[in-house]
Amino acid sequence: MIKKEMIAMLLAGGQGSRLGILTSKMAKPAVSFGGKYRIIDFPLSNCINSGVDTVGVLTQYMPLKLNTHIGIGIPWDLDKLVGGVSVLPPYEKMEGTEWYTGTANAIYQNLSYMETYNPDYVLILSGDHIYKMDYESMLDFHKENHADVTIAVMPVPMEEAKRFGIMITDENKRITDFEEKPEHPRSNLASMGIYIFSWEALKEALVTNRDQPGLDFGKHIIPYCRDKGEALYAYEFNGYWKDVGTLTSYWEANMQLIDVVPEFNLYEEYWKIYTNVTSLPPQYYGRNSHVERSIVGEGSEIYGKVYNSVIGTDVVIGENTVVRDSIIMNGASIAGDSSLEKTIVAEHAAIGDHVIIGEGEELPNDTRPDIYREGLVVIAEDAVVPSGVSIGKNVMINGITQKEDYPDGRLESGRTLNKEGEAE
């Protein structure tokens, strides 16, 4: 039997509905981030930088782009004969087919995969957070305390603690109690959704609770382990960690990359972030181009002006176009004489010339004010915006749109324009 000390199970099947149209065609971990990366690159890179060379990636929602990106794991040095990366979708069994119905249910359905490696420890990760973390240090902490379960936590401001699962610990960091989004929190140690389980403790908890509807770690497995009297410990993490689960937090996290002294540094030699990118030519800057405090990916052609923005790979920005405080994803194009402010342009979208985006009064979005807010404009993957139109704030545009879709050449703030599936 193959033997691994610790394997990782990376939960990457979530829809990420709070990212709106950005996840209509892909799972949240596959969304572009920081110009050349995808969100899943960060936990995968953490694994290989931490010496964890066996990773099961559990996929479910819209997995094609994620599966293609991961491939056989070459960019992360996870193309191993023994171990490496394995994509683990739900599958048909003798007794029928079952979707993953909860975080722990997904892990339970892959018991046979884990048993293949007979691990001492299992690391449970989420595929949709931005951070750098040495899982080996967390494992050392787990061993030193003879823990059955170790939960990564980070201190949050006490006034924000009621938004999280909160751990109450003693002076030795042993968890004595925990509260899920408490109205009056007794601690500010918030769970990061990162767990190390001793293998026997995990297996027993999963098998015992397998019939729980929507089997979940926070709701079922962790309370079960506590009630059983197992040793639960909190591993405190004090680095950068960002849940990019909303459009606002996603935009903010990208903008933080271009701070004068970025809180999250993509350029550290000792902790590289790896990704799967095709070979592209260098960036090209035209004679009249101007770029300030921005990230620009390989293969992009910049003829206009870019300020405080994150530009992906293979992007074209035309002459006299001005892009400010925006995220332009891989393969998108913006023609000349246009202006974009606080705009997220998804992959392979095309914006015509003489287009103004992000101007005027800020009004609530007419369909999803909870998602399209803070003045952001989102142009969906493969969408087309015709030349000569202006677009307000808190707007979402999807599909191939034409001039007649913009009354008097304008789409007012707070509007949603969805032409998905309609021919040009």
XYZ file of C-alpha atoms in Angstrom:
424
model
C 0.000 0.000 0.000
C 1.203 3.522 -0.838
C 1.926 5.530 2.318
C 1.765 9.342 2.611
C 2.168 11.261 5.850
C -0.344 13.962 4.851
C -2.571 14.426 1.835
C -4.713 17.446 0.972
C -8.360 17.491 -0.072
C -9.152 20.767 -1.814
C -12.838 21.697 -2.044
C -13.224 23.470 -5.390
C -16.769 22.713 -6.508
C -18.558 25.848 -5.323
C -20.620 28.022 -7.629
C -19.651 31.288 -5.970
C -23.021 32.883 -6.712
C -22.096 36.119 -4.911
C -19.613 36.799 -7.732
C -22.593 37.155 -10.036
C -22.033 36.742 -13.742
C -18.305 35.996 -13.265
C -19.212 32.446 -12.221
C -21.979 31.773 -14.746
C -19.627 29.594 -16.812
C -17.061 28.435 -14.251
C -16.561 27.520 -10.600
C -15.309 30.303 -8.350
C -11.806 28.776 -7.931
C -11.313 29.110 -11.716
C -11.957 32.880 -11.783
C -8.961 34.983 -12.866
C -7.069 36.873 -10.175
C -4.072 39.178 -10.156
C -3.606 39.330 -13.921
C -2.158 35.903 -14.754
C -3.485 33.664 -11.968
C -6.705 31.866 -11.040
C -7.980 31.734 -7.466
C -7.184 28.030 -7.069
C -3.501 28.700 -7.800
C -3.036 30.002 -4.256
C -3.994 26.908 -2.222
C -2.317 24.662 -4.826
C 0.902 26.689 -4.566
C 0.656 26.607 -0.776
C 0.514 22.808 -0.968
C 3.657 22.361 -3.035
C 5.522 25.097 -1.106
C 4.586 23.252 2.103
C 5.800 19.876 0.849
C 2.295 18.427 0.352
C 2.596 16.521 -2.933
C -0.721 14.623 -2.976
C -3.825 16.745 -3.583
C -7.361 15.657 -4.387
C -9.333 18.499 -6.005
C -13.081 18.027 -5.523
C -15.030 19.633 -8.355
C -18.722 19.828 -9.155
C -20.110 23.106 -10.523
C -19.076 24.047 -14.101
C -15.730 22.183 -13.860
C -14.428 22.402 -17.448
C -12.270 25.519 -17.120
C -10.993 24.424 -13.729
C -10.137 20.926 -14.951
C -8.384 22.320 -18.028
C -6.382 24.730 -15.879
C -5.241 22.042 -13.431
C -4.479 19.434 -16.111
C -2.020 16.923 -14.673
C -0.543 19.475 -12.265
C 2.688 20.303 -14.105
C 2.902 24.028 -13.115
C 2.699 23.131 -9.403
C 5.102 20.173 -9.704
C 2.162 17.895 -8.929
C 2.546 15.574 -11.928
C 3.701 12.641 -9.798
C 3.637 8.919 -10.515
C 2.667 8.414 -6.880
C 0.412 11.130 -5.511
C 0.312 14.383 -7.435
C -2.980 16.092 -8.224
C -6.230 14.213 -8.906
C -9.488 15.845 -9.984
C -12.363 14.187 -8.098
C -15.857 14.931 -9.482
C -19.014 13.177 -8.235
C -19.411 9.823 -9.976
C -21.976 7.113 -10.604
C -21.992 4.222 -8.148
C -23.742 0.847 -8.091
C -26.485 2.262 -5.910
C -26.893 5.410 -8.009
C -25.410 8.842 -8.510
C -25.147 11.423 -5.741
C -24.001 15.011 -6.017
C -21.780 16.423 -3.303
C -24.316 17.807 -0.837
C -21.986 19.419 1.699
C -18.300 19.958 2.387
C -17.935 16.835 4.523
C -20.206 14.787 2.252
C -17.808 15.530 -0.614
C -14.894 14.245 1.461
C -16.871 11.186 2.588
C -17.630 10.230 -1.021
C -13.878 10.078 -1.650
C -12.900 7.837 1.258
C -11.515 5.252 -1.154
C -9.203 7.859 -2.714
C -7.840 8.790 0.711
C -7.483 5.164 1.788
C -5.252 4.579 -1.251
C -2.560 6.661 0.469
C -3.177 5.430 4.044
C -2.295 8.910 5.377
C -1.517 9.799 8.957
C -3.152 13.194 8.464
C -5.623 14.804 6.053
C -5.545 18.525 5.264
C -8.941 19.972 4.247
C -8.790 23.175 2.189
C -11.096 25.558 0.385
C -10.265 26.457 -3.208
C -11.480 30.041 -3.101
C -9.289 32.033 -0.698
C -6.259 34.230 -1.401
C -3.399 33.663 1.065
C 0.043 32.162 1.625
C 0.317 29.599 4.382
C 2.861 26.982 5.402
C 0.765 23.890 6.085
C 3.869 22.105 7.385
C 4.001 24.506 10.353
C 0.341 23.793 11.025
C 1.053 20.055 10.921
C 3.942 20.471 13.385
C 1.529 22.272 15.742
C -0.991 19.432 15.317
C 1.633 16.814 16.206
C 3.060 18.722 19.158
C -0.370 18.933 20.746
C -1.354 15.343 19.911
C -4.471 16.832 18.334
C -7.236 14.906 16.619
C -8.397 18.045 14.798
C -6.581 21.338 14.240
C -8.518 24.302 12.897
C -6.704 27.286 11.383
C -7.986 30.528 12.886
C -7.173 34.177 12.515
C -7.921 37.105 14.811
C -10.599 39.474 13.486
C -11.867 42.750 14.973
C -14.333 41.913 17.742
C -17.055 43.964 16.046
C -16.755 41.721 12.966
C -16.570 38.416 14.856
C -20.316 37.773 14.586
C -19.869 37.188 10.835
C -17.668 34.114 11.405
C -17.475 30.746 13.076
C -15.696 31.641 16.322
C -13.401 29.368 18.369
C -13.106 29.707 22.154
C -9.770 28.380 23.426
C -7.883 27.916 26.669
C -4.336 29.163 27.350
C -2.899 26.187 25.427
C -5.002 26.899 22.309
C -7.194 23.881 22.929
C -10.711 24.579 21.649
C -13.192 24.461 24.511
C -16.226 25.699 22.557
C -17.205 27.298 19.281
C -20.033 29.474 18.052
C -21.396 29.887 14.541
C -21.899 33.606 13.783
C -22.681 34.517 17.424
C -24.582 37.714 18.193
C -22.354 38.285 21.244
C -19.010 36.588 20.485
C -16.798 35.425 23.350
C -13.641 35.387 21.220
C -12.264 36.954 18.060
C -10.609 33.794 16.675
C -12.397 33.117 13.395
C -12.255 29.784 11.606
C -10.555 29.940 8.191
C -12.159 26.705 6.983
C -8.749 24.980 6.955
C -8.509 21.746 8.954
C -5.964 19.047 9.709
C -7.510 15.772 10.881
C -5.737 12.727 12.136
C -6.857 10.130 9.601
C -8.592 7.702 11.963
C -10.542 10.526 13.637
C -11.693 11.880 10.255
C -12.688 8.500 8.880
C -14.679 7.549 11.977
C -16.490 10.914 12.060
C -17.400 10.762 8.364
C -18.666 7.186 8.480
C -20.673 7.742 11.662
C -22.352 10.884 10.308
C -22.640 9.845 6.663
C -26.466 9.940 6.662
C -26.682 13.542 7.857
C -28.359 15.669 5.123
C -25.857 18.125 3.647
C -23.021 16.736 5.775
C -20.834 19.724 6.646
C -17.653 20.210 8.667
C -18.802 23.276 10.601
C -22.320 22.038 11.308
C -21.762 18.320 11.842
C -18.214 16.939 11.891
C -16.516 19.476 14.190
C -19.399 19.411 16.759
C -19.339 15.598 16.644
C -15.603 15.503 17.365
C -16.013 17.972 20.225
C -18.919 16.074 21.785
C -16.934 12.858 21.532
C -14.185 14.446 23.616
C -11.503 14.479 20.925
C -8.625 16.969 21.129
C -9.448 20.057 19.068
C -6.833 22.799 18.759
C -6.737 26.243 17.131
C -3.706 27.123 14.999
C -3.443 30.908 14.856
C -2.530 32.468 11.500
C -1.563 36.144 11.325
C -0.763 36.616 7.637
C -2.855 37.943 4.766
C -6.048 35.973 4.067
C -8.913 37.114 1.875
C -12.191 35.452 1.078
C -12.988 36.803 -2.388
C -16.569 35.605 -2.202
C -18.237 38.856 -3.287
C -17.609 41.173 -6.236
C -16.599 43.943 -3.835
C -14.065 41.792 -1.942
C -12.785 40.372 -5.252
C -12.223 43.869 -6.657
C -10.644 45.085 -3.398
C -8.238 42.126 -3.250
C -7.059 42.810 -6.797
C -6.612 46.520 -6.042
C -4.546 45.671 -2.942
C -2.005 43.949 -5.200
C -1.027 47.309 -6.692
C -0.633 49.270 -3.466
C 2.722 51.028 -3.140
C 3.570 48.484 -0.427
C 1.165 45.629 -1.170
C -0.125 43.742 1.850
C -0.122 40.609 -0.296
C 3.122 40.284 -2.262
C 3.135 38.251 -5.486
C 6.862 38.734 -5.996
C 8.460 36.863 -3.092
C 11.089 34.415 -4.305
C 10.809 32.056 -1.341
C 7.036 31.497 -1.692
C 6.162 31.559 -5.361
C 2.646 31.363 -6.733
C 2.524 28.957 -9.667
C -0.024 28.883 -12.472
C -0.774 27.272 -15.803
C -0.089 29.784 -18.565
C 0.537 29.285 -22.254
C 3.635 30.763 -23.848
C 2.851 34.345 -24.798
C 4.987 37.163 -26.196
C 6.079 40.003 -23.885
C 3.824 42.960 -23.151
C 3.846 45.701 -25.774
C 3.454 49.390 -24.952
C 2.595 51.792 -27.763
C 4.298 55.145 -28.282
C 1.554 57.135 -26.533
C 0.754 54.581 -23.839
C 1.052 55.347 -20.138
C 0.805 52.905 -17.219
C 0.858 53.738 -13.503
C 0.634 51.400 -10.482
C -0.754 48.488 -12.445
C -0.151 44.822 -13.151
C -0.014 43.927 -16.855
C 0.031 40.285 -17.972
C 2.114 38.686 -20.716
C 1.055 39.158 -24.320
C -0.975 42.304 -23.627
C -0.824 45.323 -25.927
C -1.300 48.700 -24.279
C -1.810 51.693 -26.569
C -3.847 53.833 -24.157
C -3.501 54.833 -20.499
C -3.875 52.521 -17.514
C -4.043 53.655 -13.879
C -4.363 51.528 -10.706
C -5.602 48.475 -12.582
C -4.977 44.758 -12.995
C -4.642 43.701 -16.630
C -4.623 40.004 -17.523
C -2.791 38.206 -20.314
C -3.393 38.769 -24.022
C -5.427 41.952 -23.452
C -5.604 44.806 -25.985
C -6.282 48.384 -24.844
C -6.666 50.798 -27.754
C -5.278 54.270 -28.409
C -6.592 57.136 -26.267
C -8.496 54.694 -24.054
C -8.229 55.349 -20.299
C -8.658 52.513 -17.787
C -8.843 53.356 -14.062
C -9.319 51.210 -10.960
C -10.396 48.264 -13.098
C -9.806 44.550 -13.657
C -9.443 43.451 -17.284
C -9.241 39.677 -17.609
C -7.405 37.453 -20.077
C -8.139 37.919 -23.760
C -10.406 40.952 -23.378
C -10.178 43.842 -25.831
C -11.077 47.518 -25.513
C -11.006 49.639 -28.659
C -9.784 53.238 -28.856
C -11.112 56.481 -27.357
C -12.951 54.745 -24.520
C -13.014 55.334 -20.761
C -13.477 52.690 -18.040
C -13.666 53.287 -14.291
C -14.216 50.626 -11.577
C -15.042 48.075 -14.255
C -14.515 44.312 -14.217
C -14.206 43.036 -17.789
C -14.318 39.228 -17.860
C -12.366 36.952 -20.192
C -12.611 37.495 -23.962
C -15.160 40.309 -23.675
C -14.967 42.990 -26.381
C -15.699 46.700 -25.881
C -16.027 49.006 -28.866
C -14.579 52.475 -29.382
C -15.914 55.724 -27.915
C -17.445 53.809 -24.975
C -17.729 55.416 -21.519
C -18.205 53.049 -18.562
C -18.742 53.951 -14.906
C -20.026 57.527 -15.066
C -22.969 59.293 -13.483
C -25.031 58.848 -10.336
C -24.725 55.626 -8.349
C -28.108 53.817 -8.210
C -28.972 50.320 -6.868
C -28.898 47.521 -9.421
C -32.392 46.582 -10.611
C -31.971 42.772 -10.327
C -29.212 41.966 -7.798
C -28.387 45.052 -5.703
C -26.669 42.732 -3.206
C -24.102 41.672 -5.853
C -23.658 44.572 -8.283
C -22.870 47.419 -5.919
C -20.192 49.866 -4.717
C -20.238 51.527 -8.167
C -18.750 48.493 -9.933
C -19.632 47.631 -13.531
C -19.281 44.006 -14.659
C -18.955 42.959 -18.308
C -19.436 39.186 -18.577
C -17.221 36.624 -20.289
C -17.513 36.784 -24.113
C -19.844 39.807 -23.863
C -19.796 42.508 -26.553
C -20.383 46.221 -25.912
C -20.938 48.199 -29.149
C -19.165 51.423 -30.023
C -20.459 54.817 -29.048
C -22.418 54.031 -25.883
C -22.172 55.160 -22.273
C -22.821 53.015 -19.201
C -23.553 54.074 -15.616
C -22.571 52.441 -12.306
C -23.730 49.203 -10.619
C -24.405 47.732 -14.070
C -24.084 44.163 -15.358
C -23.871 43.388 -19.089
C -23.987 39.846 -20.457
C -24.102 38.543 -24.031
C -23.674 40.183 -27.425
C -25.313 43.585 -27.110
C -26.027 46.036 -29.914
C -26.554 49.765 -30.181
C -30.356 49.457 -30.019
C -30.045 47.862 -26.573
C -28.890 51.229 -25.235
C -31.752 53.790 -25.331
C -30.370 57.070 -26.664
C -26.936 55.440 -26.590
C -26.910 55.038 -22.805
C -27.456 52.365 -20.178
C -28.351 54.102 -16.937
C -26.850 53.264 -13.555
C -28.311 50.226 -11.827
C -29.430 48.468 -15.001
C -28.925 44.827 -15.994
C -28.591 43.998 -19.699
C -28.662 40.278 -20.393
C -28.588 39.197 -24.059
C -27.095 35.768 -23.457
C -27.745 33.384 -26.350
C -28.968 35.995 -28.822
C -27.263 36.226 -32.185
C -25.427 39.353 -33.209
